PDB file of C-alpha atoms and ligand atoms in Angstrom:
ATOM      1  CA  UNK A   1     130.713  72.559 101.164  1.00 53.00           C
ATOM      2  CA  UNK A   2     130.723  70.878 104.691  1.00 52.00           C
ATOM      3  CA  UNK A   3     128.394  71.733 106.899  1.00 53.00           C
ATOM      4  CA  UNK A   4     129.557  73.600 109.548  1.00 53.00           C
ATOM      5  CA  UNK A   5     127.922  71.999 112.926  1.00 60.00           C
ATOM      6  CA  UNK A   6     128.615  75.401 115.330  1.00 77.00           C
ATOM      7  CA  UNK A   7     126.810  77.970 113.321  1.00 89.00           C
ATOM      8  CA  UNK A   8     123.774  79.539 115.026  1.00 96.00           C
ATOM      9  CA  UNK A   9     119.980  78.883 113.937  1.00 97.00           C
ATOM     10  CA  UNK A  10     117.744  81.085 113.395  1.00 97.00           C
ATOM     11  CA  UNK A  11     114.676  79.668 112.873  1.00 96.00           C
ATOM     12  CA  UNK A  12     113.341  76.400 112.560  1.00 97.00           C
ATOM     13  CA  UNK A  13     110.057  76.413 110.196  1.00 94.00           C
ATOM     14  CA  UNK A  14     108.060  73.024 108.396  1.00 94.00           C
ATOM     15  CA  UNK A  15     109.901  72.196 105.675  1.00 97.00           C
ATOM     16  CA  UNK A  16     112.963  74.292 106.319  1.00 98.00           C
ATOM     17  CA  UNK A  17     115.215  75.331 109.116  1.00 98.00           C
ATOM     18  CA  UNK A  18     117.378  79.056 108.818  1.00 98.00           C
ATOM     19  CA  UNK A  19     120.964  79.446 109.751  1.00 98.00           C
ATOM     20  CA  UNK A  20     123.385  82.525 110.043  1.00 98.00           C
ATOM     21  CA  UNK A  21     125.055  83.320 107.101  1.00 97.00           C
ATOM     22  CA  UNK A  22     128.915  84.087 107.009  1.00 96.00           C
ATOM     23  CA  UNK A  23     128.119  87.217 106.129  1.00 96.00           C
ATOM     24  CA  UNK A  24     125.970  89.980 107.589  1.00 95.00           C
ATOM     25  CA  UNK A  25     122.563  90.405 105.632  1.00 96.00           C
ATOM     26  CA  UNK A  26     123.058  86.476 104.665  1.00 98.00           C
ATOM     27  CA  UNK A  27     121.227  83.692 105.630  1.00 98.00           C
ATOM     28  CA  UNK A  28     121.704  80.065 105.255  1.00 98.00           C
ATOM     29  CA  UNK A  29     118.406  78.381 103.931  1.00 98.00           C
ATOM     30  CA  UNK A  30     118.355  74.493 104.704  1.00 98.00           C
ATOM     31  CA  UNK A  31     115.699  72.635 103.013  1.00 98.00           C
ATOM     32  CA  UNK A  32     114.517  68.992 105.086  1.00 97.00           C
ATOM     33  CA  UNK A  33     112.541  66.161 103.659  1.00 97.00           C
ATOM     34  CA  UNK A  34     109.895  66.709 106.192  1.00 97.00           C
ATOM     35  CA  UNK A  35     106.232  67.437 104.631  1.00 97.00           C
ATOM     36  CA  UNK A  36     103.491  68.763 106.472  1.00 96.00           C
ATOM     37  CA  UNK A  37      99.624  69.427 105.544  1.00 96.00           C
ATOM     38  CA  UNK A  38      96.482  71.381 107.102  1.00 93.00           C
ATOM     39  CA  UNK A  39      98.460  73.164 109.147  1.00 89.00           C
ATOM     40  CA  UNK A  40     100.758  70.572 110.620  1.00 90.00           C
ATOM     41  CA  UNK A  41      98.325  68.073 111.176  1.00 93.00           C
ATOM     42  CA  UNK A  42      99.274  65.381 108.742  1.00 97.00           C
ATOM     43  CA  UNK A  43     103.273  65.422 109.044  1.00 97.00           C
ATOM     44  CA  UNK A  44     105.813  62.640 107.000  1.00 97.00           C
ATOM     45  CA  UNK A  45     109.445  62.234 105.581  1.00 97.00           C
ATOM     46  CA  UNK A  46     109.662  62.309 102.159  1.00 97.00           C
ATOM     47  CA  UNK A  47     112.931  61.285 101.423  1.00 95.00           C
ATOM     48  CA  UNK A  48     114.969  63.417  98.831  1.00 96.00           C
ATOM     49  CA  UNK A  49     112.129  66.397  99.192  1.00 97.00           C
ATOM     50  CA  UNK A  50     114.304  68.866 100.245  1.00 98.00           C
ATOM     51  CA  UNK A  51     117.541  68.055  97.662  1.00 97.00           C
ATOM     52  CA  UNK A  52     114.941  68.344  95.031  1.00 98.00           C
ATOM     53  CA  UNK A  53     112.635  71.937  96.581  1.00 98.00           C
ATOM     54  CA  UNK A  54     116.411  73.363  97.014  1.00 98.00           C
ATOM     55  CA  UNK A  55     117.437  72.794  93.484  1.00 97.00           C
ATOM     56  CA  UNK A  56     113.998  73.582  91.340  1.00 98.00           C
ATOM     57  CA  UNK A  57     113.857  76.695  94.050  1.00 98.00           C
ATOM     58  CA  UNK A  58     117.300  77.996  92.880  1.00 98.00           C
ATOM     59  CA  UNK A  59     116.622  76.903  89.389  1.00 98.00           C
ATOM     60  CA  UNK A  60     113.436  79.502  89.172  1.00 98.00           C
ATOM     61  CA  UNK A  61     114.957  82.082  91.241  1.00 98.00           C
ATOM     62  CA  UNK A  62     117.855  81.919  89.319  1.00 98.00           C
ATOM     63  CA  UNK A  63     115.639  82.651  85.996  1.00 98.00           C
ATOM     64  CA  UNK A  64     113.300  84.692  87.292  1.00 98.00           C
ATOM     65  CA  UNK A  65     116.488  87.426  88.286  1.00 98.00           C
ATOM     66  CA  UNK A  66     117.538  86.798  84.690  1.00 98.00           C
ATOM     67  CA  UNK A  67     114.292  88.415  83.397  1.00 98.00           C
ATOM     68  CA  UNK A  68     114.461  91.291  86.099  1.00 98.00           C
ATOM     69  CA  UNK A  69     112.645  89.766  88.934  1.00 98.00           C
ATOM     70  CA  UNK A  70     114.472  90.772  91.705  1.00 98.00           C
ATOM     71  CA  UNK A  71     114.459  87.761  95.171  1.00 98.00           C
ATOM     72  CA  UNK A  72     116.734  86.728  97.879  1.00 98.00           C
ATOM     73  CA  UNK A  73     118.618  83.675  96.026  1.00 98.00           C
ATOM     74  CA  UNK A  74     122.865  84.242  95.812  1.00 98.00           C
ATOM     75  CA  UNK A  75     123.919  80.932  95.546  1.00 98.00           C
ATOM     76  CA  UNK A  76     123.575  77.062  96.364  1.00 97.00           C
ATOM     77  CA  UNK A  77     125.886  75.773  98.626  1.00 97.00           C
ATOM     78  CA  UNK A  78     125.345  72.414  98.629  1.00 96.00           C
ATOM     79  CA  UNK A  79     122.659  69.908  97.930  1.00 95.00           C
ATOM     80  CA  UNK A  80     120.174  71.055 100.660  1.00 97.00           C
ATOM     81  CA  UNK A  81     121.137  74.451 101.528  1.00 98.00           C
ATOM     82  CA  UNK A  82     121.425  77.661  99.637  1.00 98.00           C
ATOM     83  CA  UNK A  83     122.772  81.393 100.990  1.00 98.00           C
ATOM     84  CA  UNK A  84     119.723  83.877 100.639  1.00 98.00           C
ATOM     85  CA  UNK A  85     119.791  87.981 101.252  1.00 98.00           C
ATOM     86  CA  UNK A  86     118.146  88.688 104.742  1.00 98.00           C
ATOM     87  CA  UNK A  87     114.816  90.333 104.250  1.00 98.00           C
ATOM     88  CA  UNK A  88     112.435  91.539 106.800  1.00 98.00           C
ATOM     89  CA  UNK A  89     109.136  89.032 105.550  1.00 98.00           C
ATOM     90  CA  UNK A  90     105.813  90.753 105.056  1.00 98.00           C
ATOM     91  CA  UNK A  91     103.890  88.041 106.487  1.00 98.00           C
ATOM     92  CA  UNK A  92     101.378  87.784 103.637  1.00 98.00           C
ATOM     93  CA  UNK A  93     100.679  84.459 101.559  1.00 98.00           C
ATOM     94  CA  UNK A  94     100.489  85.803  98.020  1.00 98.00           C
ATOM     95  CA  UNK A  95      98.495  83.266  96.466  1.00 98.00           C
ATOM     96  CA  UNK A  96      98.022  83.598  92.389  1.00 99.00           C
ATOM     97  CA  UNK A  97      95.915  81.516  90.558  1.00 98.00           C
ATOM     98  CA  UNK A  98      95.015  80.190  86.739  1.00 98.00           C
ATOM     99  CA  UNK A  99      92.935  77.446  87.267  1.00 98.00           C
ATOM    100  CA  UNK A 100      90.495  76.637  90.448  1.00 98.00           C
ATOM    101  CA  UNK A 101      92.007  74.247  93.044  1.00 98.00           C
ATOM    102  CA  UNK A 102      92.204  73.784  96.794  1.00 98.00           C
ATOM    103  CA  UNK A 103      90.711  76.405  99.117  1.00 98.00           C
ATOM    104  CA  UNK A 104      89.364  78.604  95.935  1.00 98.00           C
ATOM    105  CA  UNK A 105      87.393  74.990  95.167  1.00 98.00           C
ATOM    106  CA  UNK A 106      85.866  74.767  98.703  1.00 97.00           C
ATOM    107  CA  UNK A 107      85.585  78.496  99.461  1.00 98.00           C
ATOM    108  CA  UNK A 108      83.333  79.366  96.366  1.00 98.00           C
ATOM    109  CA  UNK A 109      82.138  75.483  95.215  1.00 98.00           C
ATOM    110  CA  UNK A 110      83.794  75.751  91.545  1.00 98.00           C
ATOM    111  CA  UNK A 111      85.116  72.083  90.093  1.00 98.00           C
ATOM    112  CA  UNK A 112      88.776  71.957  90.669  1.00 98.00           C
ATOM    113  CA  UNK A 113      90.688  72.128  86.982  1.00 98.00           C
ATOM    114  CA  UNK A 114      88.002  74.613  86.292  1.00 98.00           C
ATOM    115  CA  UNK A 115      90.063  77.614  84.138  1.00 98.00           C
ATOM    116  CA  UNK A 116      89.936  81.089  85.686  1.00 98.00           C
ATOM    117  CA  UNK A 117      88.999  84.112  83.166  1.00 91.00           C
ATOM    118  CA  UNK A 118      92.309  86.032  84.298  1.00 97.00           C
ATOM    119  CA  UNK A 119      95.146  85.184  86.754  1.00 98.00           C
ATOM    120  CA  UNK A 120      93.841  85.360  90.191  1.00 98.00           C
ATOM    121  CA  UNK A 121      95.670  87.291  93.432  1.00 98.00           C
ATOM    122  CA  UNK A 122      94.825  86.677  96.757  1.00 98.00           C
ATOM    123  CA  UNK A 123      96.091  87.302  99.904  1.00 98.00           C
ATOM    124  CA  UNK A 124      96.127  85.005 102.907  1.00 98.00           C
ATOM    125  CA  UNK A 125      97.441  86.146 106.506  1.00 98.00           C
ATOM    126  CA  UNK A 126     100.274  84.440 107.627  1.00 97.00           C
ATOM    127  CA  UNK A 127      99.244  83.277 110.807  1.00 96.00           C
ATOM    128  CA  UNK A 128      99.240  79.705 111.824  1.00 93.00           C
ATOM    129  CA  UNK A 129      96.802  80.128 115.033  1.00 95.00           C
ATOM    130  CA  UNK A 130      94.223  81.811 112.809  1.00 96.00           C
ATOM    131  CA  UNK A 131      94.423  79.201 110.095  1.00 94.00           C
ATOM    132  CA  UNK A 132      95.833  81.456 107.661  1.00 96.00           C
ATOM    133  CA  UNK A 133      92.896  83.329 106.762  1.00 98.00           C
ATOM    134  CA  UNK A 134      92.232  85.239 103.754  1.00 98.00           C
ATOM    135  CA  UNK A 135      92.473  89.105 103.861  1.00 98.00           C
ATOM    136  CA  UNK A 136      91.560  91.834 101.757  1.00 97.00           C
ATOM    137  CA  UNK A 137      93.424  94.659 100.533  1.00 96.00           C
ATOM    138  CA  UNK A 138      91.785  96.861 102.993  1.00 96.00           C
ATOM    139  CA  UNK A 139      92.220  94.849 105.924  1.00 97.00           C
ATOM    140  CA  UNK A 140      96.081  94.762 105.006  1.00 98.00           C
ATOM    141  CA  UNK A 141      96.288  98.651 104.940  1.00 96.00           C
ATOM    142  CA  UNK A 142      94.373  98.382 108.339  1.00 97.00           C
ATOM    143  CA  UNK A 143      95.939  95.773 110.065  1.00 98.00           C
ATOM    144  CA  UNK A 144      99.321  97.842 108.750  1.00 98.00           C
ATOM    145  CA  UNK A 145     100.993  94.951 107.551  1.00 98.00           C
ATOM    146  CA  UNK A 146     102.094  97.231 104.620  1.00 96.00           C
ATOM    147  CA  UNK A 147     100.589 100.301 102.457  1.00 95.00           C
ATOM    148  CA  UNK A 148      99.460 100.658  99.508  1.00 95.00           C
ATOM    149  CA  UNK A 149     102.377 100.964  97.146  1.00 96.00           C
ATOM    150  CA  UNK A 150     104.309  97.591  99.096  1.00 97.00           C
ATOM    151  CA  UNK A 151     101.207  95.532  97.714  1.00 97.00           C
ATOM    152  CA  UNK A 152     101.035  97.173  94.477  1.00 97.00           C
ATOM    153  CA  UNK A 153     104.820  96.417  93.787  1.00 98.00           C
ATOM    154  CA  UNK A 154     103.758  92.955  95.251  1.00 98.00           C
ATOM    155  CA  UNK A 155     100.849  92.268  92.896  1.00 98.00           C
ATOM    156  CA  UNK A 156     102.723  93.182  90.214  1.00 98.00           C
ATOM    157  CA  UNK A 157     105.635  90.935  90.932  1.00 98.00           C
ATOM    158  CA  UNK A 158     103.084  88.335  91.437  1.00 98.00           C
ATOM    159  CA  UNK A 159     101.552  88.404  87.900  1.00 98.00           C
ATOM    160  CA  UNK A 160     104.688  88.967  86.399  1.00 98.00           C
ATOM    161  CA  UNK A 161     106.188  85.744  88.090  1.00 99.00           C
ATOM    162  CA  UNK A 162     103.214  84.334  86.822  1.00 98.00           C
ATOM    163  CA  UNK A 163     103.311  85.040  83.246  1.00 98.00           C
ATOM    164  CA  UNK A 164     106.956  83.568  83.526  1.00 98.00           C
ATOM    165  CA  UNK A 165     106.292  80.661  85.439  1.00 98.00           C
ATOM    166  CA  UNK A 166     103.563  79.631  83.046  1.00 98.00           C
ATOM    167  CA  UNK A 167     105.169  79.883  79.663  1.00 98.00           C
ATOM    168  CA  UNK A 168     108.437  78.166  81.203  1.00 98.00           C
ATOM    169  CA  UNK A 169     106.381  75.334  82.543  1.00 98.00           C
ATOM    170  CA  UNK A 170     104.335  75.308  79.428  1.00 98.00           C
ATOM    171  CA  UNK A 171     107.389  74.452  77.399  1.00 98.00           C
ATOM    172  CA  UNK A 172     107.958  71.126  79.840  1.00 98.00           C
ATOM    173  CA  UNK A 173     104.159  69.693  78.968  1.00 98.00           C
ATOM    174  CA  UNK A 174     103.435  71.467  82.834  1.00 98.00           C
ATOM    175  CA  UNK A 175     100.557  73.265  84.069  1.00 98.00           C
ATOM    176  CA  UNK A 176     101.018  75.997  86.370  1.00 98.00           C
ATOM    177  CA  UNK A 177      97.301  75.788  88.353  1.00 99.00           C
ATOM    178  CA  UNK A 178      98.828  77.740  91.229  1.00 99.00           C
ATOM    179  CA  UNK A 179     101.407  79.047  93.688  1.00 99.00           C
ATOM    180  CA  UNK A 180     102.083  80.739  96.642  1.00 98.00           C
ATOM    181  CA  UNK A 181     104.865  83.609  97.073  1.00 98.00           C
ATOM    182  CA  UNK A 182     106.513  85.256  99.933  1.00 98.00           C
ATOM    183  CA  UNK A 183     107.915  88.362  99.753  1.00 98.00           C
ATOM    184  CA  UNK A 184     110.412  90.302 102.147  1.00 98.00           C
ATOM    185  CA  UNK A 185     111.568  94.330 102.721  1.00 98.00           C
ATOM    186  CA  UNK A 186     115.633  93.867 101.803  1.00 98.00           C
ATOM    187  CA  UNK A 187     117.339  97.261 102.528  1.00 95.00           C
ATOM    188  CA  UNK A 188     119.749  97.730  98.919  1.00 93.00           C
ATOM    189  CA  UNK A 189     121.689 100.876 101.064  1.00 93.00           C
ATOM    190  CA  UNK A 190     119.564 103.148  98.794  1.00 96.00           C
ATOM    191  CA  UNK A 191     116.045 102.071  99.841  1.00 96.00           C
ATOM    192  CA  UNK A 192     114.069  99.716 100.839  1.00 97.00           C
ATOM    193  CA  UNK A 193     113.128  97.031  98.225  1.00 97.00           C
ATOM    194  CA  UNK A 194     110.817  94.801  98.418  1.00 98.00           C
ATOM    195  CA  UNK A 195     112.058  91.383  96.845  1.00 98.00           C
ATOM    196  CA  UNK A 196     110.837  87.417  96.490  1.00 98.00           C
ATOM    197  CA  UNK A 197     111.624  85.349  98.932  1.00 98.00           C
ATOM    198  CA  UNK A 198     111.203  81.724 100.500  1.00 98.00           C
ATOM    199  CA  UNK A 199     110.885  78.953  98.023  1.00 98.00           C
ATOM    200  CA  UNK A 200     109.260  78.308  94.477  1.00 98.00           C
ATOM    201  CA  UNK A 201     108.790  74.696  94.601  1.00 98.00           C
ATOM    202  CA  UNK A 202     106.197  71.692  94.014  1.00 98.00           C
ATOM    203  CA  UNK A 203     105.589  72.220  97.360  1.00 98.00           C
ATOM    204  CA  UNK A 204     104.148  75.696  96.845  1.00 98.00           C
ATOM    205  CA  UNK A 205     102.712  75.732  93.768  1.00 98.00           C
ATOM    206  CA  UNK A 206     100.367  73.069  91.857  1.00 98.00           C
ATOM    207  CA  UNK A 207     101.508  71.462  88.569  1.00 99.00           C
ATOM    208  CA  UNK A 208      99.599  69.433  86.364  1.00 99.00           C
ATOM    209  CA  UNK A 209     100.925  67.200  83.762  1.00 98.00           C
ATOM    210  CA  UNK A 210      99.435  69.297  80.409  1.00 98.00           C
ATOM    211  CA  UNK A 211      98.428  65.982  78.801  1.00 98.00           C
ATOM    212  CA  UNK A 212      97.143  63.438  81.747  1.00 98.00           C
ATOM    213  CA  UNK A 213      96.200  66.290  84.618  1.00 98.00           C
ATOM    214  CA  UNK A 214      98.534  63.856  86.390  1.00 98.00           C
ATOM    215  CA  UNK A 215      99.715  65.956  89.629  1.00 98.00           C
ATOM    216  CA  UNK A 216     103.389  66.749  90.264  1.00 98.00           C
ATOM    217  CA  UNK A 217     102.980  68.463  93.385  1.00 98.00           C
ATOM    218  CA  UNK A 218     102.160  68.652  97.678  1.00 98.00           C
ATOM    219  CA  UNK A 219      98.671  67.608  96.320  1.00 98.00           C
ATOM    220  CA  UNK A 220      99.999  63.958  95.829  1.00 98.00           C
ATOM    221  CA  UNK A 221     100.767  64.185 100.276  1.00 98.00           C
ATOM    222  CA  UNK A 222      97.558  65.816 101.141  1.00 98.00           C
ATOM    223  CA  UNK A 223      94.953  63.709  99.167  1.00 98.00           C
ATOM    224  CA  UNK A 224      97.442  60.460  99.619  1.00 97.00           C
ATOM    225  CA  UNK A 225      98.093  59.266  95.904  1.00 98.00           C
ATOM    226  CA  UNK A 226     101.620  58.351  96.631  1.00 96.00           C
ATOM    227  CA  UNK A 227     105.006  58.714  94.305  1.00 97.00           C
ATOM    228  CA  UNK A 228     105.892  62.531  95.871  1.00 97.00           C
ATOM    229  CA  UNK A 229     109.305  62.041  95.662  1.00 96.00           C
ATOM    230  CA  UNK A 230     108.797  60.752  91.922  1.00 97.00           C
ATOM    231  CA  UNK A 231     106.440  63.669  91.017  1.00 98.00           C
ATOM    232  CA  UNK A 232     109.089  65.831  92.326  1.00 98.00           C
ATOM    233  CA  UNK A 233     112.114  64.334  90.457  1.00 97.00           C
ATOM    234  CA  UNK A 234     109.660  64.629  87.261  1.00 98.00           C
ATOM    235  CA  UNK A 235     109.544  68.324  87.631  1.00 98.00           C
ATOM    236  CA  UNK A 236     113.323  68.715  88.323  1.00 97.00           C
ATOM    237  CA  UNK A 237     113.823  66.209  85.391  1.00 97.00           C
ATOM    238  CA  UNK A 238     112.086  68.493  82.889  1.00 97.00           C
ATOM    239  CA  UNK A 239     112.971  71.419  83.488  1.00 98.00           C
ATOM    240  CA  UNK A 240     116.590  70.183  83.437  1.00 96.00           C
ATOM    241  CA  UNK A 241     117.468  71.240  87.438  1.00 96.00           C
ATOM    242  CA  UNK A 242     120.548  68.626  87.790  1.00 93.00           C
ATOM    243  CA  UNK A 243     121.910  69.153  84.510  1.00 91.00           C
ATOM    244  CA  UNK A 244     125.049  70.586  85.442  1.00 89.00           C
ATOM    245  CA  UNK A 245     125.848  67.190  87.518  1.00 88.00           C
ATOM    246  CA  UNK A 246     125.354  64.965  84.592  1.00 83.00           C
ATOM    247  CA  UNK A 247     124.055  61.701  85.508  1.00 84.00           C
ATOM    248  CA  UNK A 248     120.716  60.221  86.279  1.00 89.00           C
ATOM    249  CA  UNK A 249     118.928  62.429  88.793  1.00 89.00           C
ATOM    250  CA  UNK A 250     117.635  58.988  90.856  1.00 91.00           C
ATOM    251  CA  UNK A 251     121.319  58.666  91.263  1.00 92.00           C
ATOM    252  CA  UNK A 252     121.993  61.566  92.740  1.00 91.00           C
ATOM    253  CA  UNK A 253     119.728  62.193  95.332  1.00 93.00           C
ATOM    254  CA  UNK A 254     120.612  58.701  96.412  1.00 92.00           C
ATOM    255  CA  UNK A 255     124.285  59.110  96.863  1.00 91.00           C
ATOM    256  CA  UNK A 256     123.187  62.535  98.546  1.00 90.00           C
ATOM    257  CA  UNK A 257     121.148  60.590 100.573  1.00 91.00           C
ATOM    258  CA  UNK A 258     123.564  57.694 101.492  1.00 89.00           C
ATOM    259  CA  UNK A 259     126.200  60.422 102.280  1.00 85.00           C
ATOM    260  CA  UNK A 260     123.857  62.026 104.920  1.00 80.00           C
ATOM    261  CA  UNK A 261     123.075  58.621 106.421  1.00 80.00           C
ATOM    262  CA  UNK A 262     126.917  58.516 106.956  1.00 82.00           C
ATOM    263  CA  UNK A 263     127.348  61.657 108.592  1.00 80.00           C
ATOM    264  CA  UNK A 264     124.497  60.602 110.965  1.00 78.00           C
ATOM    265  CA  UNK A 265     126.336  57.164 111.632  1.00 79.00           C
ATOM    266  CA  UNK A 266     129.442  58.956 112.802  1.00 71.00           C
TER     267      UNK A 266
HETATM  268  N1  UDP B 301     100.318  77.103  99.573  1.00 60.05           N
HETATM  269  C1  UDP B 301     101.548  77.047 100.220  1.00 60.05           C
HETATM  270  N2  UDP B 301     101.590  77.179 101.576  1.00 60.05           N
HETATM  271  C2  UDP B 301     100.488  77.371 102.328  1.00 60.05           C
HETATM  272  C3  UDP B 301      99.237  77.433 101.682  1.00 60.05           C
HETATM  273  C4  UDP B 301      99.183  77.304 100.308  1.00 60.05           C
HETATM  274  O1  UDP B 301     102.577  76.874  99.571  1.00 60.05           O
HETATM  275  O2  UDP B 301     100.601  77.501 103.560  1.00 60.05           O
HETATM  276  C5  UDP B 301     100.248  76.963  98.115  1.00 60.05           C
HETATM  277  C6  UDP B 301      99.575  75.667  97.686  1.00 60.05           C
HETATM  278  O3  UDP B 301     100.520  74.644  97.504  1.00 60.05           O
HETATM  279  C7  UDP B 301      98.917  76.054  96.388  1.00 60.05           C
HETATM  280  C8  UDP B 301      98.606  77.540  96.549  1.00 60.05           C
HETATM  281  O4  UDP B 301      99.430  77.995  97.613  1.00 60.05           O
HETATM  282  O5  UDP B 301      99.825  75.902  95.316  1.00 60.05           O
HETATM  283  C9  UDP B 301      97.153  77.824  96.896  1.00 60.05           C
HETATM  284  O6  UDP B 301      96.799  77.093  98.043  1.00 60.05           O
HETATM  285  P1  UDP B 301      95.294  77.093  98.583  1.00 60.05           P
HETATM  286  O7  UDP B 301      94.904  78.461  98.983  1.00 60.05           O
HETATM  287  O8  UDP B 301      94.435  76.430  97.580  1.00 60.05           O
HETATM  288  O9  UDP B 301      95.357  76.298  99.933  1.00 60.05           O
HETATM  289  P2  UDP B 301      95.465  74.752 100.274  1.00 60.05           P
HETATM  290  O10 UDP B 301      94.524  74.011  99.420  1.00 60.05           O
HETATM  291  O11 UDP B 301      96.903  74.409 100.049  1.00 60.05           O
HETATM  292  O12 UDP B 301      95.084  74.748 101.721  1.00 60.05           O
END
């Protein structure tokens, strides 16, 4: 599908930039190649990231509905952007995770890889200024960001995506360590629901290679080990994402990529 240069944005985040959908209640999601780290401060291209987050993103959406999961993904539209179901976001960070890594490793001093006794929910605050800080379940309820039952229905969700994400990366010799959700209010005309949204993508959760620990994720951008872009085209690679295109997925996220250096040159 061409994209249309007149249509209005919405919102213009990190790694991806929202557009009016043609519809009311739909939004366009556009996914760039721009990566950014501790909070901003460490920004780069990456080029190909955001062909790649759009496609594994619809990929797990697209599965997780299949088992019941209910998020905001309709459909893909093209390479970079897919058309999403506007949601009111609950601006929480719903972090789950299996094995300690990141802030879990600095906050409470356990060796990253270490395994975790049971899945692990926490909540950060989605507030840039404040550094996204951790909250508790209390201080959501008083803070009113939502009540009880919203992060019940939340947690759930969480663990269940969890559960699914693991044994489905399992089967591709993948490690799911750990991953952040974002979930939004979407009115169905009978209630309010609350639903899945943003992206599931190597840049919000942490794979490990099951056999080397090698990481396929943001991880390789923050601590500088290089080959992103081929960590990302791993994960896409396994789990099949291009499939339907047939043909080596190198080759198409170049031609993508030479086609959008055209449309610049013009
Ligand atoms: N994460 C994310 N966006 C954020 C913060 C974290 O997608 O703004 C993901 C991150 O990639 C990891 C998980 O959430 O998979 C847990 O991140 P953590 O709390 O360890 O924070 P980080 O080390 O990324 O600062």
């Amino acid at each position: 599908m061409a994209v249309k240069k007149s249509r209005k944005q919405i919102y213009e985040g990190k790694a991806k930039v929202l557009y009016e959908g043609p519809e009311p209640g739909t939004i366009i999601q556009h996914f760039k190649d721009d990566a950014t780290a501790f909070n901003g401060k460490k920004k780069q291209i990456i080029a190909g990231k955001g062909i790649l987050n759009n496609r594994i993103s619809e990929f797990i959406m697209s599965r997780l509905a299949e088992v019941g999961i209910r998020n905001h993904y309709i459909k893909t539209l093209n390479m970079r952007e897919q058309l999403i179901k506007q949601v009111e976001i609950i601006p929480l960070e719903v972090v789950v995770r299996n094995y300690a890594a990141g802030s879990f490793t600095k906050r409470y001093g356990v060796p990253e890889g270490t395994q975790l006794g049971a899945a692990l929910v926490e909540f950060f605050l989605k507030k840039d200024k404040l550094g996204d800080p951790l909250v508790t379940e209390e201080c959501i309820q008083v803070l009113k960001i939502c009540d009880h039952m919203e992060m019940q229905e939340m947690k759930n969700t969480a663990l269940r995506v969890n559960d699914f994400l693991f044994g489905m990366f399992m089967g591709v010799g993948i490690r799911v360590i750990d991953f952040k959700l974002e979930f939004g209010r979407f009115d169905n005309g009978e209630f309010i629901d609350i639903i899945l949204a943003d992206e599931i993508s190597p840049d919000s959760c942490r794979l490990w290679d099951s056999q080397t620990n090698r990481k396929l994720d943001k991880d390789r951008f923050r601590q500088d080990l290089g080959g992103v872009e081929d960590a990302y085209k791993e994960v896409a690679k396994r789990l099949g994402v291009f499939s339907s295109e047939g043909g080596p997925v190198d080759e198409i996220i170049k031609n993508e990529l030479k086609i959008k250096k055209r449309r610049k040159s013009k």
